[in-house]
Short mmCIF file of C-alpha atoms in Angstrom, two decimals:
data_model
loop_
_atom_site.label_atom_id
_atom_site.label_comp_id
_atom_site.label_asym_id
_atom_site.label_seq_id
_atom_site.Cartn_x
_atom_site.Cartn_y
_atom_site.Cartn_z
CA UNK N 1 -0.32 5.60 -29.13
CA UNK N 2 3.33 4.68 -28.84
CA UNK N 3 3.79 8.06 -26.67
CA UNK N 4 1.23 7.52 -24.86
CA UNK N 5 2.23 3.80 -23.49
CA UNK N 6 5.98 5.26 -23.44
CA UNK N 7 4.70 8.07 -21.33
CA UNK N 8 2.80 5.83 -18.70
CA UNK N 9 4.58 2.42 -19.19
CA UNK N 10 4.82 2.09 -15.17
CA UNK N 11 1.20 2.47 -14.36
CA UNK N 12 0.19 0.11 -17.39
CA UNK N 13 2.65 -2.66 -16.67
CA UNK N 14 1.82 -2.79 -13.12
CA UNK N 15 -1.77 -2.56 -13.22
CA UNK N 16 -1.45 -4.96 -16.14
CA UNK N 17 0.50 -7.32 -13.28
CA UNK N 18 -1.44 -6.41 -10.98
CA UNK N 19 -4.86 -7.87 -12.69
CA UNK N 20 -2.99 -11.26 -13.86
CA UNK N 21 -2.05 -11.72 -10.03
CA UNK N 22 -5.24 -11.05 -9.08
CA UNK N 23 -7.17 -13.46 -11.33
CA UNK N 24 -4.30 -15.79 -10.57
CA UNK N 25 -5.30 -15.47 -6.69
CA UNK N 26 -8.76 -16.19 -7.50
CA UNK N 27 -8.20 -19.29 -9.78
CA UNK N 28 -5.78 -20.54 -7.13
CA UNK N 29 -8.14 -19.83 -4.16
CA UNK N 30 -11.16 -21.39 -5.37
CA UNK N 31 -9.15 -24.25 -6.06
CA UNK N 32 -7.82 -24.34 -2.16
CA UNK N 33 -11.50 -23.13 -1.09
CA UNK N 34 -12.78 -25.98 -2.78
CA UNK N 35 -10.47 -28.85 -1.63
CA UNK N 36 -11.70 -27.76 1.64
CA UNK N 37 -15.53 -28.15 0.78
CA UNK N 38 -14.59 -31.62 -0.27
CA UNK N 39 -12.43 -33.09 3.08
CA UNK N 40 -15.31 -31.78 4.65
CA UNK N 41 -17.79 -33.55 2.08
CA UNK N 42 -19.56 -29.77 1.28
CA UNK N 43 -20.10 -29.61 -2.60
CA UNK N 44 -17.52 -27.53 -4.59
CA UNK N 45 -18.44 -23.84 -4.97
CA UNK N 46 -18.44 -21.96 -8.30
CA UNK N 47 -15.96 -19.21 -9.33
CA UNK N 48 -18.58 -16.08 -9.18
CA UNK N 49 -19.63 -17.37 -5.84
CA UNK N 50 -16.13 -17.74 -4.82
CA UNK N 51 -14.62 -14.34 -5.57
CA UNK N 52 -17.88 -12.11 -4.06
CA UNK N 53 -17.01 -14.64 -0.62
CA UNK N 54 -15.75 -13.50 2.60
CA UNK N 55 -12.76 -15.69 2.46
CA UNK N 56 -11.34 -14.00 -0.44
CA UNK N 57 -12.36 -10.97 0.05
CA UNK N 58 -10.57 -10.84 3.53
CA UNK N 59 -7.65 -12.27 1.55
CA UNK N 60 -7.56 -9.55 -0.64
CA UNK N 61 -8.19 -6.54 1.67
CA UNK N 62 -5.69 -7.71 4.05
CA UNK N 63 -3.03 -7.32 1.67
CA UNK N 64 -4.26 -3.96 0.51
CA UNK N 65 -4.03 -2.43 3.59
CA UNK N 66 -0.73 -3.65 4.68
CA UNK N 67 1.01 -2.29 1.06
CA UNK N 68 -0.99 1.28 1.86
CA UNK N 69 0.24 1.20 5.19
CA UNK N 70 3.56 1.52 4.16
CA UNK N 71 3.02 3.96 1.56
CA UNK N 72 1.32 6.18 4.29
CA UNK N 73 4.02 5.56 6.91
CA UNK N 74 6.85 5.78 4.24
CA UNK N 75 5.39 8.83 2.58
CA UNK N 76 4.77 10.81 5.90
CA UNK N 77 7.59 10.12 8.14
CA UNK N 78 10.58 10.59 5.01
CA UNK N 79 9.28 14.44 6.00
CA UNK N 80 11.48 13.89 8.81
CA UNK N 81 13.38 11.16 8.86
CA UNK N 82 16.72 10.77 6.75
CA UNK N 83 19.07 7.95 6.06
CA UNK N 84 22.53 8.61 4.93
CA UNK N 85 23.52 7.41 1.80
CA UNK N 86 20.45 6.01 0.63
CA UNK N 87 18.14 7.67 -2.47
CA UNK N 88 15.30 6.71 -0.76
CA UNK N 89 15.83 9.93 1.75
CA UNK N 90 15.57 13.58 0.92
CA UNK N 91 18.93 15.39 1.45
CA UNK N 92 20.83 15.48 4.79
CA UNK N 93 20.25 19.41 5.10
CA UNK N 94 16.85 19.31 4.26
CA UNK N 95 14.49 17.65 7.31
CA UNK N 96 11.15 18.89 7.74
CA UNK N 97 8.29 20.24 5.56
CA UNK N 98 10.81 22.97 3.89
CA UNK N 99 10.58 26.10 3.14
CA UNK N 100 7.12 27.62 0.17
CA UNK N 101 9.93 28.98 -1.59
CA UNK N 102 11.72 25.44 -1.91
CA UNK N 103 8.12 23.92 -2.28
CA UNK N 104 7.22 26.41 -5.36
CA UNK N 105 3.84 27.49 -2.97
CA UNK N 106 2.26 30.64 -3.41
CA UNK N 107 3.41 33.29 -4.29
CA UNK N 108 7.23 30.97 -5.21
CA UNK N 109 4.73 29.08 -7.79
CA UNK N 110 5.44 28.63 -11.57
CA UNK N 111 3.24 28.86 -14.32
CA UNK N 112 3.52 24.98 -14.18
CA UNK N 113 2.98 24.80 -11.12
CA UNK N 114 -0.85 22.53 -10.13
CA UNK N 115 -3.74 25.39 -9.39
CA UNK N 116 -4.00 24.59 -5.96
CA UNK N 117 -0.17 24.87 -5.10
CA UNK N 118 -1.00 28.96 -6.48
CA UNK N 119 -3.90 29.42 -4.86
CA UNK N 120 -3.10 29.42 -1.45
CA UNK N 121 -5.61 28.76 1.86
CA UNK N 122 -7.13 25.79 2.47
CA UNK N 123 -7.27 24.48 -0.91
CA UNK N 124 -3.03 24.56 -0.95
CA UNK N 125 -3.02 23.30 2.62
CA UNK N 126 -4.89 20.30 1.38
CA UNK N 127 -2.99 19.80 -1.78
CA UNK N 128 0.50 20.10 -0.09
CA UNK N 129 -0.48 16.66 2.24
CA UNK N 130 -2.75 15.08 -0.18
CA UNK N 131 -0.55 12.02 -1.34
CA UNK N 132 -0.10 11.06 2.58
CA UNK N 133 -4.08 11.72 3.28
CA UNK N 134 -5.55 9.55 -0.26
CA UNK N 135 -3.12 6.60 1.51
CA UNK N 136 -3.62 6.87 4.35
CA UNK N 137 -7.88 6.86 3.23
CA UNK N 138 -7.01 4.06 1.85
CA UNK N 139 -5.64 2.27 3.88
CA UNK N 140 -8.16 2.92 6.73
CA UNK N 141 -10.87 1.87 3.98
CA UNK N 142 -9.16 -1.34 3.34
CA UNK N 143 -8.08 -2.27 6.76
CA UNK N 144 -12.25 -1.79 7.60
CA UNK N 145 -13.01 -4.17 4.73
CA UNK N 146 -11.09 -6.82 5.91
CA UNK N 147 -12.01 -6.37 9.21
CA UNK N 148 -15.67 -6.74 7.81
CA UNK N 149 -14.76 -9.09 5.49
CA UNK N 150 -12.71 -11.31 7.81
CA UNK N 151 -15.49 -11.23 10.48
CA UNK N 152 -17.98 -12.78 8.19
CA UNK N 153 -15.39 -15.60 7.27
CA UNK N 154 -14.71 -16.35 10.60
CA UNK N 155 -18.15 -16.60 11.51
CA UNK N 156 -18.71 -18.82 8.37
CA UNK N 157 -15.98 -21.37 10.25
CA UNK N 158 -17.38 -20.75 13.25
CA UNK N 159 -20.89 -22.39 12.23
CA UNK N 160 -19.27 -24.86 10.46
CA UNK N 161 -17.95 -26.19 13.75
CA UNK N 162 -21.36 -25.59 15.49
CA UNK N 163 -19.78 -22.51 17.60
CA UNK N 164 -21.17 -19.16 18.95
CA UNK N 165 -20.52 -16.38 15.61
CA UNK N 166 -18.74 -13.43 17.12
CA UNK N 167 -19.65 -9.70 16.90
CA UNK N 168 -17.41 -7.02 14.99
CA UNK N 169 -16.21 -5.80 18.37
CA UNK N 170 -15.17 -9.47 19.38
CA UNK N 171 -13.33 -10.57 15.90
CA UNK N 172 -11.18 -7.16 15.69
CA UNK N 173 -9.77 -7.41 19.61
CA UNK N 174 -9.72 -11.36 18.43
CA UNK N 175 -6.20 -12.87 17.65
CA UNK N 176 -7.40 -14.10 14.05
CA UNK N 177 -7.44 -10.47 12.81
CA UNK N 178 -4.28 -9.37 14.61
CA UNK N 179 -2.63 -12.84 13.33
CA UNK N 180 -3.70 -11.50 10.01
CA UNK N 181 -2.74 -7.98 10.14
CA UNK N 182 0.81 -8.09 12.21
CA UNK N 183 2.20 -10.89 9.59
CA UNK N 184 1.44 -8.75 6.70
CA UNK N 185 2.46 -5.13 8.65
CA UNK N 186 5.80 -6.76 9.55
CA UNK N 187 6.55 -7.73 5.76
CA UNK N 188 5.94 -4.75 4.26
CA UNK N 189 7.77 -2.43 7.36
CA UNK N 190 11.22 -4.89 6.80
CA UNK N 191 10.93 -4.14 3.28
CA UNK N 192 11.14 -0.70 3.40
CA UNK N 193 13.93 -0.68 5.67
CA UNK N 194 15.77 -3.26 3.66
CA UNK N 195 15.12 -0.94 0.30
CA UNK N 196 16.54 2.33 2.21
CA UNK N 197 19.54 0.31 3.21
CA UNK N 198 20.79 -1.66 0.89
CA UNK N 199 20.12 0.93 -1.82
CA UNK N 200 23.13 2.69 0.18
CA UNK N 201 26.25 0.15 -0.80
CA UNK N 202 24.26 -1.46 -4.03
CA UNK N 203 23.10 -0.12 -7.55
CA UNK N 204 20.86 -0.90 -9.99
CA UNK N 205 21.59 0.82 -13.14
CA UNK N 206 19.79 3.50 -14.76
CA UNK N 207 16.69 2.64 -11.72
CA UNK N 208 15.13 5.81 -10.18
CA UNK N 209 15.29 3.87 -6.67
CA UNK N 210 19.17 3.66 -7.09
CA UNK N 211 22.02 6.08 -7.11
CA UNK N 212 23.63 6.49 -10.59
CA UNK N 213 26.45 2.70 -10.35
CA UNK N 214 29.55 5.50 -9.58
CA UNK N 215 27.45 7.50 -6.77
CA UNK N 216 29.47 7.38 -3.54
CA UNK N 217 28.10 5.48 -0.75
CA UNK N 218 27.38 8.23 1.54
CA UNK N 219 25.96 10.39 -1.45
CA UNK N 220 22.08 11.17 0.10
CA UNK N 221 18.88 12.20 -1.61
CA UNK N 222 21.10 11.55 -5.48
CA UNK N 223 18.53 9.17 -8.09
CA UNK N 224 20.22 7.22 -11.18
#
């Protein structure tokens, strides 16, 4: 047992985290939600009612796709792009999708090596872009979900006020969902550039996203 948590202590702790914050949402939003009902003089709503809503549901989804969005964008265009001195790019010399030899595909494959890297075809064609394509699905399936979800909590305001609900069509073209998706897409883009830069001139010690403390600054591609 004490291997095994050793050996997967990242993906435990943070989907440990990730379940307290999302709990923690919930409590908080029904509690928001709810002051709402009252200034209005609508009854509170329960918890179970609460988290299978609309409003949190588009609250959710919203940040999901914005965090996989950068993932997908990071993960696809760090084939190409490089950064000088930060670990965050692949090595100055090496742009591009490389060479099967360098990628261990094929024939260059290792005993080690995953099935389809060996087997070549379409199976190793999928494999060797399958981290960018599972983000990028999931980003696409989140970013529909809180379209979805965000249309039926606008609608649920909308009625509220005694307006006209709006179609699909309508809400996604509508500046509520673009409101929504640029302020989370501009958070998560500045991040990224803000981790690939100042990982350049600052360390963090024994951290796999910084260069070992004595690492010079323009050292590129180098992990602690």
């Amino acid at each position: 047992m004490k291997k095994f948590l050793r050996h997967n202590a990242i993906g435990l702790v943070f989907g440990g985290l990730f379940l307290v914050v999302l709990v923690g949402q919930a409590f908080a939003g029904l509690a928001f939600f709810n002051e709402g009902q009252r200034a209005v003089g609508l009854p509170d709503v329960s918890f179970w009612r609460y988290v299978t809503s609309a409003s949190f549901g588009v609250d959710v989804a919203e940040n999901w796709q914005s965090e996989y969005l950068q993932f997908f964008l990071f993960i696809l265009l760090t084939v190409w792009l490089l950064q000088k001195g930060s670990p965050e790019s692949k090595s100055l010399d090496k742009p591009g999708r490389e060479t099967d030899e360098e990628q261990k595909i094929g024939p260059y494959a290792d005993e080690n090596s995953p099935k389809w890297a060996r087997t070549g075809g379409w199976r190793t064609r999928i494999f060797s872009n399958s981290l960018g394509l599972v983000m990028g699905l999931i980003f696409l399936g989140s970013w529909v979900a809180q379209s979805v979800a965000g249309v039926a909590a606008f609608n649920e305001e909308q009625l509220s006020e005694r307006q006209d609900p709006v179609s699909w069509g309508q809400y996604v073209l509508g500046a509520d969902f673009w409101n929504r998706t640029l302020q989370n897409w501009q958070s998560e883009l500045l991040a990224v550039a803000s981790m690939a830069i100042l990982a350049i001139y600052l360390r963090q010690r024994g951290s796999s996203q910084s260069k070992p403390v004595g690492a010079p600054h323009e050292a590129t591609g180098v992990e602690g």
